[in-house]
């Protein structure tokens, strides 16, 4: 028997209490692990869903404006020259940035102003597949979405003002289009516009491979939005790349709230588990005063007694960390499936996270045992002899 085997033999001697403490602490560690994995998955899922309600980066050509005024009266700003972006070069540059995996949608736009029944209206050429990724709130009030190449989708207000319905014909720059559907009310400028296939509208206007601007939906939790905008700007000199900060901040506040809530709950669970470890060691010290006194009488120093009690708590914490982490990791996968967070929402084993959890739980259990271990170290041999 030596200073290392005494704690292990004591834990084995009181096996029911040892198993109970390991089970309780393991449940706490498992809960924390599951919460951490769930918060990451929920944060990513929530951000992806928020990204479906609009872009947060706008890429447009740099334009020069001229302020017009006379006699102190400002008449407004006039664009000196309307420029275009080359579609293929722009999309290729955006797709080649370092953080391209954080881009959920890249939606180019080409805008034409036309007249329908002598009423001016804007027609926006879009890539319907990409557009639906950033506007998942679109739905067809009548007809169908998104429409084929020669089709047009009308906003609710535009359809009402122009008298359009599914099957109506619209001529844009000499090209015949058929209204395939009417959008439901969105409460945005989309209600006042018509939407056509990007390449078909470019051909009708004689502006192939030209776009006015590109909307990008980026997932911001993986890296700062400023890094993504800087990378896009570096790959597209001569363009104006803007991050819609208000959109970004509101999304990040929602995602951060979920993560901070999970951390707060995890902290409470770990604190409760640490208190239970401390109480268990306190109880053990009170029960073993005779034993501790005999150890002191046999020549064990105060430091050795302190080490014995601390090592006992450390073993409990280490065992609970391993069992709890593996249990929580397995449970998080089942919970993600039950919450239907998507096919890609699956926990990924991270050795670094496991190591940090192991070291952290072991350290917390050691800290929780400090007060009772100090109390045990102060027991004098005479106290045990009197009791005997």
PDB file of C-alpha atoms in Angstrom, residues 103-343:
ATOM      1  CA  UNK A 103     -21.238  31.393 -48.528  1.00  0.00           C
ATOM      2  CA  UNK A 104     -24.744  29.949 -48.628  1.00  0.00           C
ATOM      3  CA  UNK A 105     -25.960  31.752 -51.767  1.00  0.00           C
ATOM      4  CA  UNK A 106     -24.620  34.024 -54.524  1.00  0.00           C
ATOM      5  CA  UNK A 107     -27.450  35.725 -56.438  1.00  0.00           C
ATOM      6  CA  UNK A 108     -26.589  37.970 -59.437  1.00  0.00           C
ATOM      7  CA  UNK A 109     -29.119  40.598 -60.590  1.00  0.00           C
ATOM      8  CA  UNK A 110     -29.774  42.328 -63.908  1.00  0.00           C
ATOM      9  CA  UNK A 111     -32.395  45.103 -63.877  1.00  0.00           C
ATOM     10  CA  UNK A 112     -34.424  46.476 -66.797  1.00  0.00           C
ATOM     11  CA  UNK A 113     -37.012  49.266 -66.704  1.00  0.00           C
ATOM     12  CA  UNK A 114     -39.894  48.637 -69.103  1.00  0.00           C
ATOM     13  CA  UNK A 115     -43.550  49.528 -69.626  1.00  0.00           C
ATOM     14  CA  UNK A 116     -46.506  47.207 -69.393  1.00  0.00           C
ATOM     15  CA  UNK A 117     -49.846  48.701 -70.442  1.00  0.00           C
ATOM     16  CA  UNK A 118     -48.064  52.096 -70.469  1.00  0.00           C
ATOM     17  CA  UNK A 119     -47.186  51.681 -66.793  1.00  0.00           C
ATOM     18  CA  UNK A 120     -43.467  51.750 -65.921  1.00  0.00           C
ATOM     19  CA  UNK A 121     -42.257  48.708 -63.999  1.00  0.00           C
ATOM     20  CA  UNK A 122     -38.918  47.177 -63.106  1.00  0.00           C
ATOM     21  CA  UNK A 123     -37.968  43.711 -64.325  1.00  0.00           C
ATOM     22  CA  UNK A 124     -35.205  41.927 -62.422  1.00  0.00           C
ATOM     23  CA  UNK A 125     -33.272  39.096 -63.998  1.00  0.00           C
ATOM     24  CA  UNK A 126     -32.332  36.503 -61.378  1.00  0.00           C
ATOM     25  CA  UNK A 127     -30.934  33.009 -61.053  1.00  0.00           C
ATOM     26  CA  UNK A 128     -34.062  31.467 -59.550  1.00  0.00           C
ATOM     27  CA  UNK A 129     -32.190  28.615 -57.843  1.00  0.00           C
ATOM     28  CA  UNK A 130     -29.892  31.021 -55.970  1.00  0.00           C
ATOM     29  CA  UNK A 131     -32.665  33.559 -55.413  1.00  0.00           C
ATOM     30  CA  UNK A 132     -34.840  31.012 -53.628  1.00  0.00           C
ATOM     31  CA  UNK A 133     -31.927  30.274 -51.261  1.00  0.00           C
ATOM     32  CA  UNK A 134     -31.936  33.854 -49.947  1.00  0.00           C
ATOM     33  CA  UNK A 135     -35.706  34.318 -50.271  1.00  0.00           C
ATOM     34  CA  UNK A 136     -37.227  31.134 -48.948  1.00  0.00           C
ATOM     35  CA  UNK A 137     -40.222  33.214 -47.835  1.00  0.00           C
ATOM     36  CA  UNK A 138     -41.336  33.489 -51.466  1.00  0.00           C
ATOM     37  CA  UNK A 139     -44.515  31.588 -52.211  1.00  0.00           C
ATOM     38  CA  UNK A 140     -46.938  31.524 -55.127  1.00  0.00           C
ATOM     39  CA  UNK A 141     -50.275  33.160 -54.386  1.00  0.00           C
ATOM     40  CA  UNK A 142     -51.346  31.837 -57.786  1.00  0.00           C
ATOM     41  CA  UNK A 143     -49.612  29.917 -60.543  1.00  0.00           C
ATOM     42  CA  UNK A 144     -46.220  28.328 -59.903  1.00  0.00           C
ATOM     43  CA  UNK A 145     -42.664  29.173 -58.921  1.00  0.00           C
ATOM     44  CA  UNK A 146     -39.971  29.796 -59.952  1.00  0.00           C
ATOM     45  CA  UNK A 147     -40.924  29.556 -63.616  1.00  0.00           C
ATOM     46  CA  UNK A 148     -38.988  28.403 -66.657  1.00  0.00           C
ATOM     47  CA  UNK A 149     -36.641  30.490 -68.848  1.00  0.00           C
ATOM     48  CA  UNK A 150     -39.274  32.433 -70.871  1.00  0.00           C
ATOM     49  CA  UNK A 151     -41.483  32.940 -67.838  1.00  0.00           C
ATOM     50  CA  UNK A 152     -41.970  35.904 -65.538  1.00  0.00           C
ATOM     51  CA  UNK A 153     -42.952  35.868 -61.881  1.00  0.00           C
ATOM     52  CA  UNK A 154     -44.890  38.963 -60.809  1.00  0.00           C
ATOM     53  CA  UNK A 155     -44.851  40.605 -57.398  1.00  0.00           C
ATOM     54  CA  UNK A 156     -48.252  40.926 -55.750  1.00  0.00           C
ATOM     55  CA  UNK A 157     -48.531  44.726 -56.077  1.00  0.00           C
ATOM     56  CA  UNK A 158     -47.131  44.753 -59.630  1.00  0.00           C
ATOM     57  CA  UNK A 159     -49.586  42.064 -60.718  1.00  0.00           C
ATOM     58  CA  UNK A 160     -52.508  44.003 -59.245  1.00  0.00           C
ATOM     59  CA  UNK A 161     -51.415  47.322 -60.774  1.00  0.00           C
ATOM     60  CA  UNK A 162     -50.702  45.857 -64.228  1.00  0.00           C
ATOM     61  CA  UNK A 163     -53.623  43.422 -64.289  1.00  0.00           C
ATOM     62  CA  UNK A 164     -51.360  40.384 -64.599  1.00  0.00           C
ATOM     63  CA  UNK A 165     -52.324  36.803 -63.823  1.00  0.00           C
ATOM     64  CA  UNK A 166     -50.824  33.401 -64.607  1.00  0.00           C
ATOM     65  CA  UNK A 167     -50.838  33.041 -68.387  1.00  0.00           C
ATOM     66  CA  UNK A 168     -50.645  36.799 -69.121  1.00  0.00           C
ATOM     67  CA  UNK A 169     -48.105  37.928 -71.732  1.00  0.00           C
ATOM     68  CA  UNK A 170     -45.503  40.621 -71.111  1.00  0.00           C
ATOM     69  CA  UNK A 171     -43.137  42.112 -73.714  1.00  0.00           C
ATOM     70  CA  UNK A 172     -39.712  43.226 -72.463  1.00  0.00           C
ATOM     71  CA  UNK A 173     -37.334  44.747 -75.041  1.00  0.00           C
ATOM     72  CA  UNK A 174     -39.117  42.899 -77.839  1.00  0.00           C
ATOM     73  CA  UNK A 175     -39.037  39.541 -76.050  1.00  0.00           C
ATOM     74  CA  UNK A 176     -42.305  37.806 -75.150  1.00  0.00           C
ATOM     75  CA  UNK A 177     -42.617  36.481 -71.617  1.00  0.00           C
ATOM     76  CA  UNK A 178     -45.435  34.531 -69.991  1.00  0.00           C
ATOM     77  CA  UNK A 179     -46.460  35.153 -66.389  1.00  0.00           C
ATOM     78  CA  UNK A 180     -46.088  31.767 -64.683  1.00  0.00           C
ATOM     79  CA  UNK A 181     -47.079  32.868 -61.202  1.00  0.00           C
ATOM     80  CA  UNK A 182     -47.814  35.728 -58.823  1.00  0.00           C
ATOM     81  CA  UNK A 183     -45.883  36.065 -55.578  1.00  0.00           C
ATOM     82  CA  UNK A 184     -47.657  36.288 -52.273  1.00  0.00           C
ATOM     83  CA  UNK A 185     -47.278  39.521 -50.324  1.00  0.00           C
ATOM     84  CA  UNK A 186     -43.716  39.842 -48.943  1.00  0.00           C
ATOM     85  CA  UNK A 187     -43.871  43.381 -47.553  1.00  0.00           C
ATOM     86  CA  UNK A 188     -40.700  44.322 -49.450  1.00  0.00           C
ATOM     87  CA  UNK A 189     -39.821  45.928 -52.786  1.00  0.00           C
ATOM     88  CA  UNK A 190     -40.302  42.486 -54.370  1.00  0.00           C
ATOM     89  CA  UNK A 191     -44.051  43.165 -54.357  1.00  0.00           C
ATOM     90  CA  UNK A 192     -43.593  45.959 -56.933  1.00  0.00           C
ATOM     91  CA  UNK A 193     -41.310  44.116 -59.377  1.00  0.00           C
ATOM     92  CA  UNK A 194     -41.346  41.448 -62.058  1.00  0.00           C
ATOM     93  CA  UNK A 195     -38.771  38.640 -61.997  1.00  0.00           C
ATOM     94  CA  UNK A 196     -37.429  36.838 -65.048  1.00  0.00           C
ATOM     95  CA  UNK A 197     -34.662  34.361 -65.798  1.00  0.00           C
ATOM     96  CA  UNK A 198     -31.318  36.169 -65.688  1.00  0.00           C
ATOM     97  CA  UNK A 199     -29.835  34.942 -68.968  1.00  0.00           C
ATOM     98  CA  UNK A 200     -33.082  35.280 -70.911  1.00  0.00           C
ATOM     99  CA  UNK A 201     -33.452  38.906 -69.806  1.00  0.00           C
ATOM    100  CA  UNK A 202     -29.791  39.625 -70.604  1.00  0.00           C
ATOM    101  CA  UNK A 203     -30.280  38.329 -74.148  1.00  0.00           C
ATOM    102  CA  UNK A 204     -33.465  40.357 -74.590  1.00  0.00           C
ATOM    103  CA  UNK A 205     -31.640  43.527 -73.505  1.00  0.00           C
ATOM    104  CA  UNK A 206     -28.512  42.706 -75.534  1.00  0.00           C
ATOM    105  CA  UNK A 207     -26.374  42.680 -72.372  1.00  0.00           C
ATOM    106  CA  UNK A 208     -25.114  39.100 -72.216  1.00  0.00           C
ATOM    107  CA  UNK A 209     -22.748  38.332 -69.341  1.00  0.00           C
ATOM    108  CA  UNK A 210     -23.609  41.627 -67.619  1.00  0.00           C
ATOM    109  CA  UNK A 211     -25.135  42.105 -64.169  1.00  0.00           C
ATOM    110  CA  UNK A 212     -25.862  45.235 -62.172  1.00  0.00           C
ATOM    111  CA  UNK A 213     -25.048  43.790 -58.751  1.00  0.00           C
ATOM    112  CA  UNK A 214     -24.655  40.539 -56.835  1.00  0.00           C
ATOM    113  CA  UNK A 215     -26.216  39.684 -53.479  1.00  0.00           C
ATOM    114  CA  UNK A 216     -24.287  37.276 -51.254  1.00  0.00           C
ATOM    115  CA  UNK A 217     -25.642  35.445 -48.214  1.00  0.00           C
ATOM    116  CA  UNK A 218     -22.757  34.592 -45.880  1.00  0.00           C
ATOM    117  CA  UNK A 219     -22.845  32.576 -42.682  1.00  0.00           C
ATOM    118  CA  UNK A 220     -21.176  34.889 -40.170  1.00  0.00           C
ATOM    119  CA  UNK A 221     -20.534  32.626 -37.190  1.00  0.00           C
ATOM    120  CA  UNK A 222     -17.509  30.906 -38.721  1.00  0.00           C
ATOM    121  CA  UNK A 223     -15.555  34.114 -39.322  1.00  0.00           C
ATOM    122  CA  UNK A 224     -16.064  37.892 -39.142  1.00  0.00           C
ATOM    123  CA  UNK A 225     -18.115  39.327 -41.991  1.00  0.00           C
ATOM    124  CA  UNK A 226     -15.335  41.880 -42.550  1.00  0.00           C
ATOM    125  CA  UNK A 227     -12.962  39.087 -43.601  1.00  0.00           C
ATOM    126  CA  UNK A 228     -15.378  37.810 -46.245  1.00  0.00           C
ATOM    127  CA  UNK A 229     -16.008  41.291 -47.665  1.00  0.00           C
ATOM    128  CA  UNK A 230     -12.255  41.990 -47.735  1.00  0.00           C
ATOM    129  CA  UNK A 231     -11.581  38.744 -49.609  1.00  0.00           C
ATOM    130  CA  UNK A 232     -14.304  39.485 -52.174  1.00  0.00           C
ATOM    131  CA  UNK A 233     -13.027  43.054 -52.626  1.00  0.00           C
ATOM    132  CA  UNK A 234      -9.465  41.770 -53.133  1.00  0.00           C
ATOM    133  CA  UNK A 235     -10.649  39.403 -55.869  1.00  0.00           C
ATOM    134  CA  UNK A 236     -12.817  42.063 -57.546  1.00  0.00           C
ATOM    135  CA  UNK A 237     -10.876  45.332 -57.832  1.00  0.00           C
ATOM    136  CA  UNK A 238     -12.974  48.230 -59.036  1.00  0.00           C
ATOM    137  CA  UNK A 239     -16.089  47.021 -57.256  1.00  0.00           C
ATOM    138  CA  UNK A 240     -17.901  48.246 -54.175  1.00  0.00           C
ATOM    139  CA  UNK A 241     -18.382  45.454 -51.616  1.00  0.00           C
ATOM    140  CA  UNK A 242     -20.617  46.359 -48.684  1.00  0.00           C
ATOM    141  CA  UNK A 243     -21.661  44.364 -45.649  1.00  0.00           C
ATOM    142  CA  UNK A 244     -25.185  45.099 -44.486  1.00  0.00           C
ATOM    143  CA  UNK A 245     -24.095  45.527 -40.868  1.00  0.00           C
ATOM    144  CA  UNK A 246     -27.569  45.815 -39.376  1.00  0.00           C
ATOM    145  CA  UNK A 247     -28.583  42.487 -40.921  1.00  0.00           C
ATOM    146  CA  UNK A 248     -25.350  40.852 -39.781  1.00  0.00           C
ATOM    147  CA  UNK A 249     -25.605  42.166 -36.223  1.00  0.00           C
ATOM    148  CA  UNK A 250     -29.224  41.090 -35.781  1.00  0.00           C
ATOM    149  CA  UNK A 251     -28.416  37.574 -36.992  1.00  0.00           C
ATOM    150  CA  UNK A 252     -25.318  37.280 -34.824  1.00  0.00           C
ATOM    151  CA  UNK A 253     -27.259  38.493 -31.766  1.00  0.00           C
ATOM    152  CA  UNK A 254     -29.743  35.661 -32.261  1.00  0.00           C
ATOM    153  CA  UNK A 255     -27.044  33.028 -32.775  1.00  0.00           C
ATOM    154  CA  UNK A 256     -24.924  34.319 -29.870  1.00  0.00           C
ATOM    155  CA  UNK A 257     -27.955  34.293 -27.558  1.00  0.00           C
ATOM    156  CA  UNK A 258     -28.427  30.561 -28.172  1.00  0.00           C
ATOM    157  CA  UNK A 259     -24.747  29.853 -27.500  1.00  0.00           C
ATOM    158  CA  UNK A 260     -24.554  32.041 -24.391  1.00  0.00           C
ATOM    159  CA  UNK A 261     -27.701  30.436 -22.995  1.00  0.00           C
ATOM    160  CA  UNK A 262     -26.154  26.990 -23.452  1.00  0.00           C
ATOM    161  CA  UNK A 263     -22.947  28.134 -21.738  1.00  0.00           C
ATOM    162  CA  UNK A 264     -24.887  29.588 -18.800  1.00  0.00           C
ATOM    163  CA  UNK A 265     -26.868  26.384 -18.283  1.00  0.00           C
ATOM    164  CA  UNK A 266     -23.659  24.340 -18.607  1.00  0.00           C
ATOM    165  CA  UNK A 267     -21.985  26.481 -15.950  1.00  0.00           C
ATOM    166  CA  UNK A 268     -24.856  25.933 -13.507  1.00  0.00           C
ATOM    167  CA  UNK A 269     -24.769  22.165 -14.085  1.00  0.00           C
ATOM    168  CA  UNK A 270     -20.996  21.959 -13.565  1.00  0.00           C
ATOM    169  CA  UNK A 271     -21.172  24.140 -10.466  1.00  0.00           C
ATOM    170  CA  UNK A 272     -23.822  21.862  -8.963  1.00  0.00           C
ATOM    171  CA  UNK A 273     -21.727  18.785  -9.763  1.00  0.00           C
ATOM    172  CA  UNK A 274     -18.642  20.370  -8.172  1.00  0.00           C
ATOM    173  CA  UNK A 275     -20.579  21.148  -4.998  1.00  0.00           C
ATOM    174  CA  UNK A 276     -21.654  17.504  -4.810  1.00  0.00           C
ATOM    175  CA  UNK A 277     -18.048  16.364  -5.228  1.00  0.00           C
ATOM    176  CA  UNK A 278     -16.988  18.693  -2.427  1.00  0.00           C
ATOM    177  CA  UNK A 279     -19.768  17.451  -0.127  1.00  0.00           C
ATOM    178  CA  UNK A 280     -18.809  13.857  -0.877  1.00  0.00           C
ATOM    179  CA  UNK A 281     -15.188  14.484   0.083  1.00  0.00           C
ATOM    180  CA  UNK A 282     -16.311  16.362   3.224  1.00  0.00           C
ATOM    181  CA  UNK A 283     -18.421  13.352   4.199  1.00  0.00           C
ATOM    182  CA  UNK A 284     -15.488  11.048   3.525  1.00  0.00           C
ATOM    183  CA  UNK A 285     -13.203  13.173   5.718  1.00  0.00           C
ATOM    184  CA  UNK A 286     -15.662  13.079   8.634  1.00  0.00           C
ATOM    185  CA  UNK A 287     -16.028   9.309   8.334  1.00  0.00           C
ATOM    186  CA  UNK A 288     -12.278   8.709   8.110  1.00  0.00           C
ATOM    187  CA  UNK A 289     -10.968  10.925  10.888  1.00  0.00           C
ATOM    188  CA  UNK A 290      -9.612   7.875  12.714  1.00  0.00           C
ATOM    189  CA  UNK A 291      -7.954   6.593   9.562  1.00  0.00           C
ATOM    190  CA  UNK A 292      -6.473  10.001   8.739  1.00  0.00           C
ATOM    191  CA  UNK A 293      -5.216  10.376  12.315  1.00  0.00           C
ATOM    192  CA  UNK A 294      -3.518   6.983  12.108  1.00  0.00           C
ATOM    193  CA  UNK A 295      -1.894   7.970   8.820  1.00  0.00           C
ATOM    194  CA  UNK A 296      -0.584  11.112  10.473  1.00  0.00           C
ATOM    195  CA  UNK A 297       0.678   9.014  13.428  1.00  0.00           C
ATOM    196  CA  UNK A 298       2.446   6.669  10.990  1.00  0.00           C
ATOM    197  CA  UNK A 299       4.379   9.608   9.594  1.00  0.00           C
ATOM    198  CA  UNK A 300       2.229  10.945   6.752  1.00  0.00           C
ATOM    199  CA  UNK A 301       2.691  14.697   6.462  1.00  0.00           C
ATOM    200  CA  UNK A 302      -0.100  17.217   6.097  1.00  0.00           C
ATOM    201  CA  UNK A 303       0.840  17.581   2.431  1.00  0.00           C
ATOM    202  CA  UNK A 304       0.561  13.807   1.935  1.00  0.00           C
ATOM    203  CA  UNK A 305      -2.901  13.693   3.531  1.00  0.00           C
ATOM    204  CA  UNK A 306      -3.979  16.680   1.432  1.00  0.00           C
ATOM    205  CA  UNK A 307      -2.701  14.889  -1.685  1.00  0.00           C
ATOM    206  CA  UNK A 308      -4.604  11.709  -0.782  1.00  0.00           C
ATOM    207  CA  UNK A 309      -7.945  13.473  -0.482  1.00  0.00           C
ATOM    208  CA  UNK A 310      -7.324  15.567  -3.569  1.00  0.00           C
ATOM    209  CA  UNK A 311      -6.307  12.529  -5.605  1.00  0.00           C
ATOM    210  CA  UNK A 312      -9.525  10.761  -4.652  1.00  0.00           C
ATOM    211  CA  UNK A 313     -11.592  13.638  -6.051  1.00  0.00           C
ATOM    212  CA  UNK A 314      -9.347  13.801  -9.123  1.00  0.00           C
ATOM    213  CA  UNK A 315      -9.973  10.125  -9.913  1.00  0.00           C
ATOM    214  CA  UNK A 316     -13.730  10.670  -9.573  1.00  0.00           C
ATOM    215  CA  UNK A 317     -13.571  13.696 -11.870  1.00  0.00           C
ATOM    216  CA  UNK A 318     -11.407  11.994 -14.511  1.00  0.00           C
ATOM    217  CA  UNK A 319     -13.650   8.926 -14.674  1.00  0.00           C
ATOM    218  CA  UNK A 320     -16.753  11.112 -14.851  1.00  0.00           C
ATOM    219  CA  UNK A 321     -15.203  13.247 -17.612  1.00  0.00           C
ATOM    220  CA  UNK A 322     -14.566  10.254 -19.887  1.00  0.00           C
ATOM    221  CA  UNK A 323     -17.912   8.557 -19.256  1.00  0.00           C
ATOM    222  CA  UNK A 324     -19.870  11.819 -19.354  1.00  0.00           C
ATOM    223  CA  UNK A 325     -18.287  13.140 -22.543  1.00  0.00           C
ATOM    224  CA  UNK A 326     -18.835   9.916 -24.485  1.00  0.00           C
ATOM    225  CA  UNK A 327     -22.417   9.653 -23.211  1.00  0.00           C
ATOM    226  CA  UNK A 328     -23.180  13.297 -23.993  1.00  0.00           C
ATOM    227  CA  UNK A 329     -21.623  13.016 -27.441  1.00  0.00           C
ATOM    228  CA  UNK A 330     -23.789  10.004 -28.282  1.00  0.00           C
ATOM    229  CA  UNK A 331     -26.897  11.667 -26.819  1.00  0.00           C
ATOM    230  CA  UNK A 332     -26.341  14.874 -28.817  1.00  0.00           C
ATOM    231  CA  UNK A 333     -26.544  12.917 -32.072  1.00  0.00           C
ATOM    232  CA  UNK A 334     -29.887  11.423 -31.085  1.00  0.00           C
ATOM    233  CA  UNK A 335     -31.207  14.805 -29.938  1.00  0.00           C
ATOM    234  CA  UNK A 336     -30.210  16.456 -33.228  1.00  0.00           C
ATOM    235  CA  UNK A 337     -32.160  13.798 -35.092  1.00  0.00           C
ATOM    236  CA  UNK A 338     -35.197  14.311 -32.832  1.00  0.00           C
ATOM    237  CA  UNK A 339     -35.042  18.103 -33.267  1.00  0.00           C
ATOM    238  CA  UNK A 340     -34.810  17.682 -37.061  1.00  0.00           C
ATOM    239  CA  UNK A 341     -31.904  20.112 -37.465  1.00  0.00           C
ATOM    240  CA  UNK A 342     -31.128  18.853 -40.949  1.00  0.00           C
ATOM    241  CA  UNK A 343     -29.149  16.053 -42.527  1.00  0.00           C
TER     242      UNK A 343
END
